[in-house]
Structures are given as structure tokens and as C-alpha cells.
PDB file of C-alpha atoms in Angstrom:
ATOM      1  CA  UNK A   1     -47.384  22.271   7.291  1.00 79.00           C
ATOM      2  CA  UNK A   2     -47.197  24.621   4.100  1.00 90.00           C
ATOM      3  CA  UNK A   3     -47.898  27.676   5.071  1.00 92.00           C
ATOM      4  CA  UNK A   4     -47.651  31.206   2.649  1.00 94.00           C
ATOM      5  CA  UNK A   5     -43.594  31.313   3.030  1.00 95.00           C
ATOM      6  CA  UNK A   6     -43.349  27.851   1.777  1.00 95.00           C
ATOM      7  CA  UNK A   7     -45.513  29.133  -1.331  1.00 96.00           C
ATOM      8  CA  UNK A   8     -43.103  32.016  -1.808  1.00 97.00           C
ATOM      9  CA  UNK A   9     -39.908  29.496  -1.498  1.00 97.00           C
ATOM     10  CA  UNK A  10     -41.209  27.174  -4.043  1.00 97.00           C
ATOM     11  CA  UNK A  11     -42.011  29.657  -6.809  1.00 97.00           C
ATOM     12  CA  UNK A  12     -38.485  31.262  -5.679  1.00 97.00           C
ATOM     13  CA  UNK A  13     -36.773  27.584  -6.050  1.00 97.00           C
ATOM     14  CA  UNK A  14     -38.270  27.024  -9.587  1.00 97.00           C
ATOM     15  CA  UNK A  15     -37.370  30.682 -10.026  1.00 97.00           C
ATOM     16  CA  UNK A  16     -40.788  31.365 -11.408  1.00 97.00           C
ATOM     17  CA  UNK A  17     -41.630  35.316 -11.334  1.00 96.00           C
ATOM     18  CA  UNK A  18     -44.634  36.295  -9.016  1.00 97.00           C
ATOM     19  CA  UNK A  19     -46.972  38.769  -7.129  1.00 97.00           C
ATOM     20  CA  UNK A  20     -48.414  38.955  -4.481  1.00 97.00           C
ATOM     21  CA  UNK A  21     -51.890  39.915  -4.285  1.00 97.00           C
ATOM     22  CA  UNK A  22     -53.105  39.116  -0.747  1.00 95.00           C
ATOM     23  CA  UNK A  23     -51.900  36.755   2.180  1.00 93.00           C
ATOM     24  CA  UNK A  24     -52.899  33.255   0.375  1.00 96.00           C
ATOM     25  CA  UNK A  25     -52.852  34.638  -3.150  1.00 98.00           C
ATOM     26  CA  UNK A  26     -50.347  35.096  -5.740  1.00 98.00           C
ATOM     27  CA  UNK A  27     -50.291  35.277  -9.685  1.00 98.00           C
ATOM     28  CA  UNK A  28     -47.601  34.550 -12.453  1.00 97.00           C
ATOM     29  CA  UNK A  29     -47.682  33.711 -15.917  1.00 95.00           C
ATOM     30  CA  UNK A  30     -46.457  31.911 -18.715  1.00 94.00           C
ATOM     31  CA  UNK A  31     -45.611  32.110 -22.494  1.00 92.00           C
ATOM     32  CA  UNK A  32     -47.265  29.965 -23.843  1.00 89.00           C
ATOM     33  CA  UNK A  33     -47.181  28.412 -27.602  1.00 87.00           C
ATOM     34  CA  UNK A  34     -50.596  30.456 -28.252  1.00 85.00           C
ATOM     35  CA  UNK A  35     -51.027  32.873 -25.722  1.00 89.00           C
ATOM     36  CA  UNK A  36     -49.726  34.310 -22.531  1.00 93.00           C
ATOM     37  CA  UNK A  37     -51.021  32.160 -19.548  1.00 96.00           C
ATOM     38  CA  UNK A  38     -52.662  33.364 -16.626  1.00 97.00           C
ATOM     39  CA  UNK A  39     -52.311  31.375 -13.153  1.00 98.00           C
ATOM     40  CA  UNK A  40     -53.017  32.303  -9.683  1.00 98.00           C
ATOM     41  CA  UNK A  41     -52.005  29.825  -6.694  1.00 98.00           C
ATOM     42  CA  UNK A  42     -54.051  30.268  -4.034  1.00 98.00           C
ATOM     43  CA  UNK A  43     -53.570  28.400  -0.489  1.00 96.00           C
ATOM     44  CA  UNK A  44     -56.537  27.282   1.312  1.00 93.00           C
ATOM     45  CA  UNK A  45     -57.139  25.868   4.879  1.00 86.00           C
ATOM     46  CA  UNK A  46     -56.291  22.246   3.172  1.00 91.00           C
ATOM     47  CA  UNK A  47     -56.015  22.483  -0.085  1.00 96.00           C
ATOM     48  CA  UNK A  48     -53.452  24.432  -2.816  1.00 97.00           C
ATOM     49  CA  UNK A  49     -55.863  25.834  -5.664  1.00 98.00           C
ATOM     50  CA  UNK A  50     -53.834  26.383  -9.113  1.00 98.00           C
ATOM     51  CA  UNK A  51     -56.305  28.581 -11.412  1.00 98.00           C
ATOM     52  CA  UNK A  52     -55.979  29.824 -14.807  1.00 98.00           C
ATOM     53  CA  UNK A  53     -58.545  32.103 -17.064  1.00 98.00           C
ATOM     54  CA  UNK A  54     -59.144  29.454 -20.403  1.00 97.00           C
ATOM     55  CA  UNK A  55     -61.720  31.291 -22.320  1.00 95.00           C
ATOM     56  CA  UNK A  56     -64.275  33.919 -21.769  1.00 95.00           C
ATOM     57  CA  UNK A  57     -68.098  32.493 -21.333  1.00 93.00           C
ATOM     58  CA  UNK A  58     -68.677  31.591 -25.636  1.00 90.00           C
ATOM     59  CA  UNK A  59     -71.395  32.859 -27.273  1.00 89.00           C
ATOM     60  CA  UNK A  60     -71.455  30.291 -30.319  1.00 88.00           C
ATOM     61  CA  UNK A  61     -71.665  27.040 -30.060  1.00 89.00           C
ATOM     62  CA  UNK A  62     -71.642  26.591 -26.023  1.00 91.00           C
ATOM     63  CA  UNK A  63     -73.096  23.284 -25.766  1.00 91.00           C
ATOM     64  CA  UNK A  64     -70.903  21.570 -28.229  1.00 92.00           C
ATOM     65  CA  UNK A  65     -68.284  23.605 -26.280  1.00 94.00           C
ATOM     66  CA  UNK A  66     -69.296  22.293 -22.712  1.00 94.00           C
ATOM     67  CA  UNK A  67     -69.755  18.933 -23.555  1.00 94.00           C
ATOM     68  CA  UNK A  68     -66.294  18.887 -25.469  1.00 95.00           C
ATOM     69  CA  UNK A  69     -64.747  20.116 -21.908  1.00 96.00           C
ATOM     70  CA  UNK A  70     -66.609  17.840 -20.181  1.00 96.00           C
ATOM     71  CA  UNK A  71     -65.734  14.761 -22.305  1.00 96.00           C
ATOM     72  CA  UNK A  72     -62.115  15.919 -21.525  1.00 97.00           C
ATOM     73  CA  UNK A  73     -62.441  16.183 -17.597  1.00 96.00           C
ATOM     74  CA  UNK A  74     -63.136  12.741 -18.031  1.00 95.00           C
ATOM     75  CA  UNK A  75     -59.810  12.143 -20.004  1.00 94.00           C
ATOM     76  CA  UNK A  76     -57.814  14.842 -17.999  1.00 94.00           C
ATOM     77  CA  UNK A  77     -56.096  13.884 -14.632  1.00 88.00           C
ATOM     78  CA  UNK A  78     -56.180  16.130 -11.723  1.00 90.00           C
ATOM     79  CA  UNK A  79     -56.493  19.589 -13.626  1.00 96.00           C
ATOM     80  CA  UNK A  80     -60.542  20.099 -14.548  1.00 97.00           C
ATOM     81  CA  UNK A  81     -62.463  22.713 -16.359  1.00 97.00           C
ATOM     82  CA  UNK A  82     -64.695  24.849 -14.182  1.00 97.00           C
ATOM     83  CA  UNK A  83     -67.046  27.073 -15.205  1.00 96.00           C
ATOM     84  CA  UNK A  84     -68.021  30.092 -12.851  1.00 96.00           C
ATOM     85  CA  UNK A  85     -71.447  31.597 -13.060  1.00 96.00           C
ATOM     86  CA  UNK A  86     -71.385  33.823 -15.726  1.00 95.00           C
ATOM     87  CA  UNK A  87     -70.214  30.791 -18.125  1.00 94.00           C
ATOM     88  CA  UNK A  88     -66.533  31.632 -18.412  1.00 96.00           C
ATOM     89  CA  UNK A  89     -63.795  28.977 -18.542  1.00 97.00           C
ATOM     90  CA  UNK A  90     -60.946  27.883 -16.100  1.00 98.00           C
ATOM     91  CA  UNK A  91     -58.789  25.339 -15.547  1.00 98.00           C
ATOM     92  CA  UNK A  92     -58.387  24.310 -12.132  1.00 98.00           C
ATOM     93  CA  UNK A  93     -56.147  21.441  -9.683  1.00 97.00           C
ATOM     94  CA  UNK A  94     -56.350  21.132  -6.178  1.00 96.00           C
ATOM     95  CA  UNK A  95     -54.030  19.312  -4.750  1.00 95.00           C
ATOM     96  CA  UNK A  96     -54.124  19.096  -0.288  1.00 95.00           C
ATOM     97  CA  UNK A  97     -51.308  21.347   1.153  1.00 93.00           C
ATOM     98  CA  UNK A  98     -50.403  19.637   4.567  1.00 90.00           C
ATOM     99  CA  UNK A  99     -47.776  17.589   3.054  1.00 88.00           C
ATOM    100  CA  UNK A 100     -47.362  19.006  -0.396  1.00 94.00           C
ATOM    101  CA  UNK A 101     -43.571  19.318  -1.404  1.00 96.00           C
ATOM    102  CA  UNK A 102     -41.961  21.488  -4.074  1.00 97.00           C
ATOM    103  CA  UNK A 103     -42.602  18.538  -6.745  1.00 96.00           C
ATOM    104  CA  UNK A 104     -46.569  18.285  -6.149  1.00 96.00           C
ATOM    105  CA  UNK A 105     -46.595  22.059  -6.251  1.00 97.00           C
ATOM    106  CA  UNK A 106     -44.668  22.101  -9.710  1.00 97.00           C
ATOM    107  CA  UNK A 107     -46.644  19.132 -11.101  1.00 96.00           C
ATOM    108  CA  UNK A 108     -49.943  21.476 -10.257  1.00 96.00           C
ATOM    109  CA  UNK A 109     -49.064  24.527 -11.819  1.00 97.00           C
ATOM    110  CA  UNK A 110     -47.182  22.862 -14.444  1.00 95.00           C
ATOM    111  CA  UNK A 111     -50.196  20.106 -15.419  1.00 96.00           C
ATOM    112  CA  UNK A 112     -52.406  24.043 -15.915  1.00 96.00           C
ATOM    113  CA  UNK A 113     -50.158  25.443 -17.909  1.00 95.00           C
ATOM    114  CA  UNK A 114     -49.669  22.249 -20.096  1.00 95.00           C
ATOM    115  CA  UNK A 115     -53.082  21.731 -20.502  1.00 96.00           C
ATOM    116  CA  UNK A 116     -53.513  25.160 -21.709  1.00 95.00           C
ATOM    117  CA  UNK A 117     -51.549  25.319 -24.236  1.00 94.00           C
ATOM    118  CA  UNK A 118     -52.826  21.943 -25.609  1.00 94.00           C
ATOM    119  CA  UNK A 119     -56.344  22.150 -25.799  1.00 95.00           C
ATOM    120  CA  UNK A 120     -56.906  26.182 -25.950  1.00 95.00           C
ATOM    121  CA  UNK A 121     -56.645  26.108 -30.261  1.00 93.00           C
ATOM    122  CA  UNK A 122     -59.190  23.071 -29.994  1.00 92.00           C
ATOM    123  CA  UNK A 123     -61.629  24.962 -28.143  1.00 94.00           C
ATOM    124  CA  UNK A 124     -61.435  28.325 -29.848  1.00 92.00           C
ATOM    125  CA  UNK A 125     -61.968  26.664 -33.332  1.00 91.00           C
ATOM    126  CA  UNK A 126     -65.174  25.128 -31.806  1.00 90.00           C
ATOM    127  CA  UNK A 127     -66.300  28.500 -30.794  1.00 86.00           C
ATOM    128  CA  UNK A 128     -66.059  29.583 -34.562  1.00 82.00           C
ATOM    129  CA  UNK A 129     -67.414  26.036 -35.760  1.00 76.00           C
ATOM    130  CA  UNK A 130     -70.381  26.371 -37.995  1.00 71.00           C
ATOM    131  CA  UNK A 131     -72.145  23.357 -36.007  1.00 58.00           C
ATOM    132  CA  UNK A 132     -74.196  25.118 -34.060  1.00 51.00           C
ATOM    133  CA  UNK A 133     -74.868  28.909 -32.589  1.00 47.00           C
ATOM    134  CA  UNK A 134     -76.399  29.535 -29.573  1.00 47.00           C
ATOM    135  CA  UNK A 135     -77.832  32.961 -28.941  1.00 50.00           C
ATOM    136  CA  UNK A 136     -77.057  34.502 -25.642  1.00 52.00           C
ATOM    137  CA  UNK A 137     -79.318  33.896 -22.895  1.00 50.00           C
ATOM    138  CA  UNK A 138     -79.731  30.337 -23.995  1.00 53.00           C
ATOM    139  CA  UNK A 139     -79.313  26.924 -21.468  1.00 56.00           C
ATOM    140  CA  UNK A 140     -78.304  24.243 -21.562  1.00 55.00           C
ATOM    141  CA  UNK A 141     -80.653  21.637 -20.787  1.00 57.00           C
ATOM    142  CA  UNK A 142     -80.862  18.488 -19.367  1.00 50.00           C
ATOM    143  CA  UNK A 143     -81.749  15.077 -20.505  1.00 54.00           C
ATOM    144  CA  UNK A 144     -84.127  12.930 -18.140  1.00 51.00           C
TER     145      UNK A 144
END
């Protein structure tokens, strides 16, 4: 059973620098070739939830950006874009926690991280692509 001191022990193991922010819930980060990434681990009843901030909710060109992260949660394995309510970006693995061993645990945070760094440029130069603009305020709609 993995409980929050196996959590601690991996992150210690692949000496990866953390906080604590509440029983279940820690954050670290990572340089990445961009940007500094993000990631908070959080364990749930059955499941390990690796989370990382991608890109605030875009105000240009937001369907051809949605669709473009939806054609790649169909390419990606495991790790998926979310979107939360307001429209902003995450990426996001779940992986189940009974059994999960220091590997699976790397391989999640790890397969965020990755994926960050490769497809953040590709998104941001789609939010200053000339396609298409959305104003604010605007759905998406869709198709019968």
C-alpha cells in the first residue's frame, strides 16, 4: 500500500527537491529547455495524480488550440491535457497507487515533465498564429 511516506521516499530516492503542502500534496519543479516546470503529486484514495500548469486559458486562437491538444491526447500515452473551468491548460497522469513502485512513480512525473517541454513552443506559437482570434467570452461549439 503507498501511503504519503512512500511518496516522500521516492522523491527522496530520485533525490528530487520538494514541499509539502498538505497531507497528500506536494510540489517540485523542473528546468526545463523553455521554462521552469511546475508539478504537484498528489495521492488519492486509489490513484497517484501528477499535475503540471501548461498554459494559462488563451485568448487567440482557442479552438485551433483545443483541437491541436486534443488531436495529441489521442497521440499521447498516459499523460493528457485537461482543461479546468476557466479554460486553462494542464497536463495530467494518473497512474493507481496500491501497487505503484518507485519506477511507475518516476515514469509519471517524468512522462509530465517530458511532455512539457516538447509540445509547450508548439502551443504558444499557435496562440500567436494569425489563423484565427477568438474574442473572449467565445465557445466552442459542437458539431451534430
Amino acid at each position: 500500500m503507498v501511503t504519503e511516506n512512500t511518496i516522500e521516499q521516492y522523491l527522496q530516492d530520485l533525490n528530487i527537491p520538494y514541499e509539502r503542502l498538505d497531507d497528500r500534496l506536494w510540489r517540485t519543479g523542473f528546468r526545463g529547455d523553455v521554462k521552469d516546470i511546475d508539478v504537484q503529486i498528489r495521492l488519492a484514495d486509489s490513484v497517484l495524480i501528477v499535475i503540471s500548469p501548461f498554459i494559462n486559458a488563451p485568448r487567440k486562437n482557442r479552438a485551433g488550440i483545443y483541437k491541436r491538444l486534443l488531436e495529441l491526447n489521442m497521440d499521447i500515452m498516459l499523460t493528457k491535457f485537461v482543461i479546468d473551468s476557466e479554460g486553462d491548460v494542464y497536463l495530467m497522469t494518473e497512474v493507481l497507487a496500491e501497487t505503484l513502485g518507485v519506477e511507475q512513480f518516476e515514469q509519471a512525473v517524468m512522462n509530465v515533465t517530458s511532455l512539457h517541454d516538447k509540445y509547450y513552443g508548439q502551443i504558444v506559437a499557435l496562440m500567436y498564429s494569425p489563423l484565427e482570434e477568438d474574442t473572449e467570452g467565445d465557445d466552442l461549439e459542437l458539431e451534430d
